[in-house]
PDB file of C-alpha atoms in Angstrom:
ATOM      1  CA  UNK A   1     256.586   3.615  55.364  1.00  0.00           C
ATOM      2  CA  UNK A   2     254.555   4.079  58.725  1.00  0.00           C
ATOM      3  CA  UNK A   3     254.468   7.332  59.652  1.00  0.00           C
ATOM      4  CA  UNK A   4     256.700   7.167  62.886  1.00  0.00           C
ATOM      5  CA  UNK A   5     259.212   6.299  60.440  1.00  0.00           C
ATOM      6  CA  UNK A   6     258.800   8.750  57.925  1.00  0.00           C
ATOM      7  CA  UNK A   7     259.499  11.633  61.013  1.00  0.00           C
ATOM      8  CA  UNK A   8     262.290   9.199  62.495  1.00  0.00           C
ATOM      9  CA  UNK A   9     263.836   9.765  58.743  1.00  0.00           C
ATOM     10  CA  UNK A  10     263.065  13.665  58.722  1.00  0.00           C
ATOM     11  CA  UNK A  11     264.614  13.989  62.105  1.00  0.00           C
ATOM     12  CA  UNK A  12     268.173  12.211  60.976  1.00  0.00           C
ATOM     13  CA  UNK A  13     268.125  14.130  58.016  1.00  0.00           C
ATOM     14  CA  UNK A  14     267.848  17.303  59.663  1.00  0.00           C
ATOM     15  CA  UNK A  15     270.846  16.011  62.233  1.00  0.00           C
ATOM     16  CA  UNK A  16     272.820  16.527  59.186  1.00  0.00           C
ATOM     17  CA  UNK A  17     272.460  20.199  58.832  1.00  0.00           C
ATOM     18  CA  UNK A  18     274.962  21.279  61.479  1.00  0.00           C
ATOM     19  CA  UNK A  19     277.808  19.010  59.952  1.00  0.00           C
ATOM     20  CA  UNK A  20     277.326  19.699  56.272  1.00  0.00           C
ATOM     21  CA  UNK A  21     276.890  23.840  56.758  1.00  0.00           C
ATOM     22  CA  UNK A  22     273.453  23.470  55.287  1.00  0.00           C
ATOM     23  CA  UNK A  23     269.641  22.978  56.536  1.00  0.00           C
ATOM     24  CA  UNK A  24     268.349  19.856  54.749  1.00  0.00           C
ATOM     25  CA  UNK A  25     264.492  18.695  55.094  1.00  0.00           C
ATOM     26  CA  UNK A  26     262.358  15.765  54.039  1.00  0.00           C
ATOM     27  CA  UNK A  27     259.259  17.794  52.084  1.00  0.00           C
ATOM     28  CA  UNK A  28     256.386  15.483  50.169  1.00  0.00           C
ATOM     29  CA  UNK A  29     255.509  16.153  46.640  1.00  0.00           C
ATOM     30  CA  UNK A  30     253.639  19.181  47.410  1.00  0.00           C
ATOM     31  CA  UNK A  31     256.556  21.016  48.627  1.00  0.00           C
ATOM     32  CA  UNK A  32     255.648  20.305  52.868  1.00  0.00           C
ATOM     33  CA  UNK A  33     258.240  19.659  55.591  1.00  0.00           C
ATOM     34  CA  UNK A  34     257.348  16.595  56.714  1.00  0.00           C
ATOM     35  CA  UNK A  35     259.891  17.615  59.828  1.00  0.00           C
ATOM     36  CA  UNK A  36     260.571  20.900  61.431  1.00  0.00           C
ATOM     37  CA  UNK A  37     259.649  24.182  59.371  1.00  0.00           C
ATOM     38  CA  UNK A  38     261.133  25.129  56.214  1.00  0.00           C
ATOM     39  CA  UNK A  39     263.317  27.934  56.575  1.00  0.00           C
ATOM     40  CA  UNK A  40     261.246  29.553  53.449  1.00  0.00           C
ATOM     41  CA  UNK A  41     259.091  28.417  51.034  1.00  0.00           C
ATOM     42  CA  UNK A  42     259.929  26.660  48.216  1.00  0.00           C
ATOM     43  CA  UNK A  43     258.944  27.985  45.002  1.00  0.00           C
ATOM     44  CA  UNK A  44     255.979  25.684  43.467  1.00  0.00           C
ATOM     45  CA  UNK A  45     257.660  25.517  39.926  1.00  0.00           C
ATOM     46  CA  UNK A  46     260.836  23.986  42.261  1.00  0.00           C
ATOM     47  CA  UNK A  47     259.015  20.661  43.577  1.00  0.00           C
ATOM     48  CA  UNK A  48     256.953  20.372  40.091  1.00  0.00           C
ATOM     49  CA  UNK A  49     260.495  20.490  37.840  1.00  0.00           C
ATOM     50  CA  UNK A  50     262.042  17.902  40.507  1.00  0.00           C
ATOM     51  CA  UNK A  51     258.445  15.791  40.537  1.00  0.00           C
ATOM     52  CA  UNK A  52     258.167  15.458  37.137  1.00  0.00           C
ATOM     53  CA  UNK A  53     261.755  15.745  35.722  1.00  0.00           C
ATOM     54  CA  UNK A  54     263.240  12.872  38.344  1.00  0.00           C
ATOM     55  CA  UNK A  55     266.645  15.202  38.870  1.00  0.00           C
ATOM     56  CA  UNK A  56     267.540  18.021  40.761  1.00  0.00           C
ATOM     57  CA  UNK A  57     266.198  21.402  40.843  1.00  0.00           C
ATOM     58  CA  UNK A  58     267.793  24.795  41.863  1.00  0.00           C
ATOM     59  CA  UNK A  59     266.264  27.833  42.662  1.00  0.00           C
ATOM     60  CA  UNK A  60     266.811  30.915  45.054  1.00  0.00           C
ATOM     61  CA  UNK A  61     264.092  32.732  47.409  1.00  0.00           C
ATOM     62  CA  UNK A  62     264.440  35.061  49.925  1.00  0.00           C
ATOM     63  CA  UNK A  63     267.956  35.393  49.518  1.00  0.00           C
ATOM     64  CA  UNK A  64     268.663  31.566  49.645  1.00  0.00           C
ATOM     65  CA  UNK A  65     270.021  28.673  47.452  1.00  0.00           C
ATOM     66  CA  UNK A  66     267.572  25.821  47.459  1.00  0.00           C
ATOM     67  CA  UNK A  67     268.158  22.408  45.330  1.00  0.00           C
ATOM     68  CA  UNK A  68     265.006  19.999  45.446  1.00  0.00           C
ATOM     69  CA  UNK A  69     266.209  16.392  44.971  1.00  0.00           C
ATOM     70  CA  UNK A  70     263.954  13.486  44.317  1.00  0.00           C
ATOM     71  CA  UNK A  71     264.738  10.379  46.693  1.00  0.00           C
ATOM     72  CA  UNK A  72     263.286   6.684  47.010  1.00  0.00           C
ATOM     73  CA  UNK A  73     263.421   5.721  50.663  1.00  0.00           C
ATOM     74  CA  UNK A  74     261.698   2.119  50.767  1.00  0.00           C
ATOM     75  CA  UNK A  75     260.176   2.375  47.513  1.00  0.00           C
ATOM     76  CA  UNK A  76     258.406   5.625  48.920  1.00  0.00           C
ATOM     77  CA  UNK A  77     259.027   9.067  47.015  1.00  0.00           C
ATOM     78  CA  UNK A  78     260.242  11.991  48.977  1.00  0.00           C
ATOM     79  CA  UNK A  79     262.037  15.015  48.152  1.00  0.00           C
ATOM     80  CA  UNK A  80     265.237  15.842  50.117  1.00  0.00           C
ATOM     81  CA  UNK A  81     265.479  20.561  50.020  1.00  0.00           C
ATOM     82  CA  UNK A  82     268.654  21.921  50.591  1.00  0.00           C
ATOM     83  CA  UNK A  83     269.150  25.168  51.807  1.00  0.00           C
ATOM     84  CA  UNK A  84     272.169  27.200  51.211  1.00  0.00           C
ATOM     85  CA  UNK A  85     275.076  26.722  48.796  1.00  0.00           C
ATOM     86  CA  UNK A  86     276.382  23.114  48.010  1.00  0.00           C
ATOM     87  CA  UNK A  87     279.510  23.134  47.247  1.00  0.00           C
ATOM     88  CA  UNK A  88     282.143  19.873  46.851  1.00  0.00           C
ATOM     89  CA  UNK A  89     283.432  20.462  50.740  1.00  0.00           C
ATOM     90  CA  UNK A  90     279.631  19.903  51.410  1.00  0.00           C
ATOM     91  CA  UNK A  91     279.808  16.469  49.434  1.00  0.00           C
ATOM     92  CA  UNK A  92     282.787  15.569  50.918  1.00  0.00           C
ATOM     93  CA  UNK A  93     281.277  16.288  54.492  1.00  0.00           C
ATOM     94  CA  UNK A  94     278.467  14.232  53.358  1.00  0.00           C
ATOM     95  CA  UNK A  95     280.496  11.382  51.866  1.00  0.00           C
ATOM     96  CA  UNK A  96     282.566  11.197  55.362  1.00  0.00           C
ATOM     97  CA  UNK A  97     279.234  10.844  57.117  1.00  0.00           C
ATOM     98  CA  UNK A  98     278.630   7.825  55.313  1.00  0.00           C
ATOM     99  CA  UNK A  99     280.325   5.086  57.465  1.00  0.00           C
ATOM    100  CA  UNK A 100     278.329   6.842  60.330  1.00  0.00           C
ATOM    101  CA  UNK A 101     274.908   6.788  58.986  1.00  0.00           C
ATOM    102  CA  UNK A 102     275.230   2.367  57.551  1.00  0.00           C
ATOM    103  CA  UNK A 103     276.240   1.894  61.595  1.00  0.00           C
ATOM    104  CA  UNK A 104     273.474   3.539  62.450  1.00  0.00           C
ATOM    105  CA  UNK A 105     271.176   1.057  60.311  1.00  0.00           C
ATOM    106  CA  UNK A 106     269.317   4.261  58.367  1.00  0.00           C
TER     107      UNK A 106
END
């Protein structure tokens, strides 16, 4: 992925925040928003357990939930942080955008 599109991609991701009650950002491997500013850092053992262990990792700093999950996006690893609570109204939110986001061509 070019780099225009890798901010094109952190940009709709972010979009996502207001209507899923959460603050989502694309970081790289090393635990960087490759978007707007993380809301506060992510704890290194975080990005290293969801790096190396392929699956989700949850943690708290600062006072806030944050789940690292490892994506693919073109054959291109990323990690998608999530901050604040997810709870099943979140997935459903983020199920419902689904339709949405295929239109879109993302």
């Amino acid at each position: 992925m070019q780099d225009s599109e890798i901010h094109k991609l952190a940009s709709r991701i972010e979009e996502l925040s207001t209507d899923l009650g959460v603050v989502l950002r694309l970081i790289d491997e090393e635990g960087k928003s490759l978007g707007s500013e993380l809301p506060c850092t992510i704890p290194s053992l975080s990005v290293a357990l969801a790096v190396n262990s392929g699956t989700r990792s949850t943690t708290s700093n600062e006072g806030i939930i944050i789940s690292v999950i490892p994506i693919i996006v073109r054959g291109k690893r990323f990690l998608l942080a999530v901050f604040g609570e997810v709870t099943s109204d979140t997935g459903y939110k983020a199920l419902s955008k689904i339709p949405e986001l295929l239109v879109r061509g993302i």
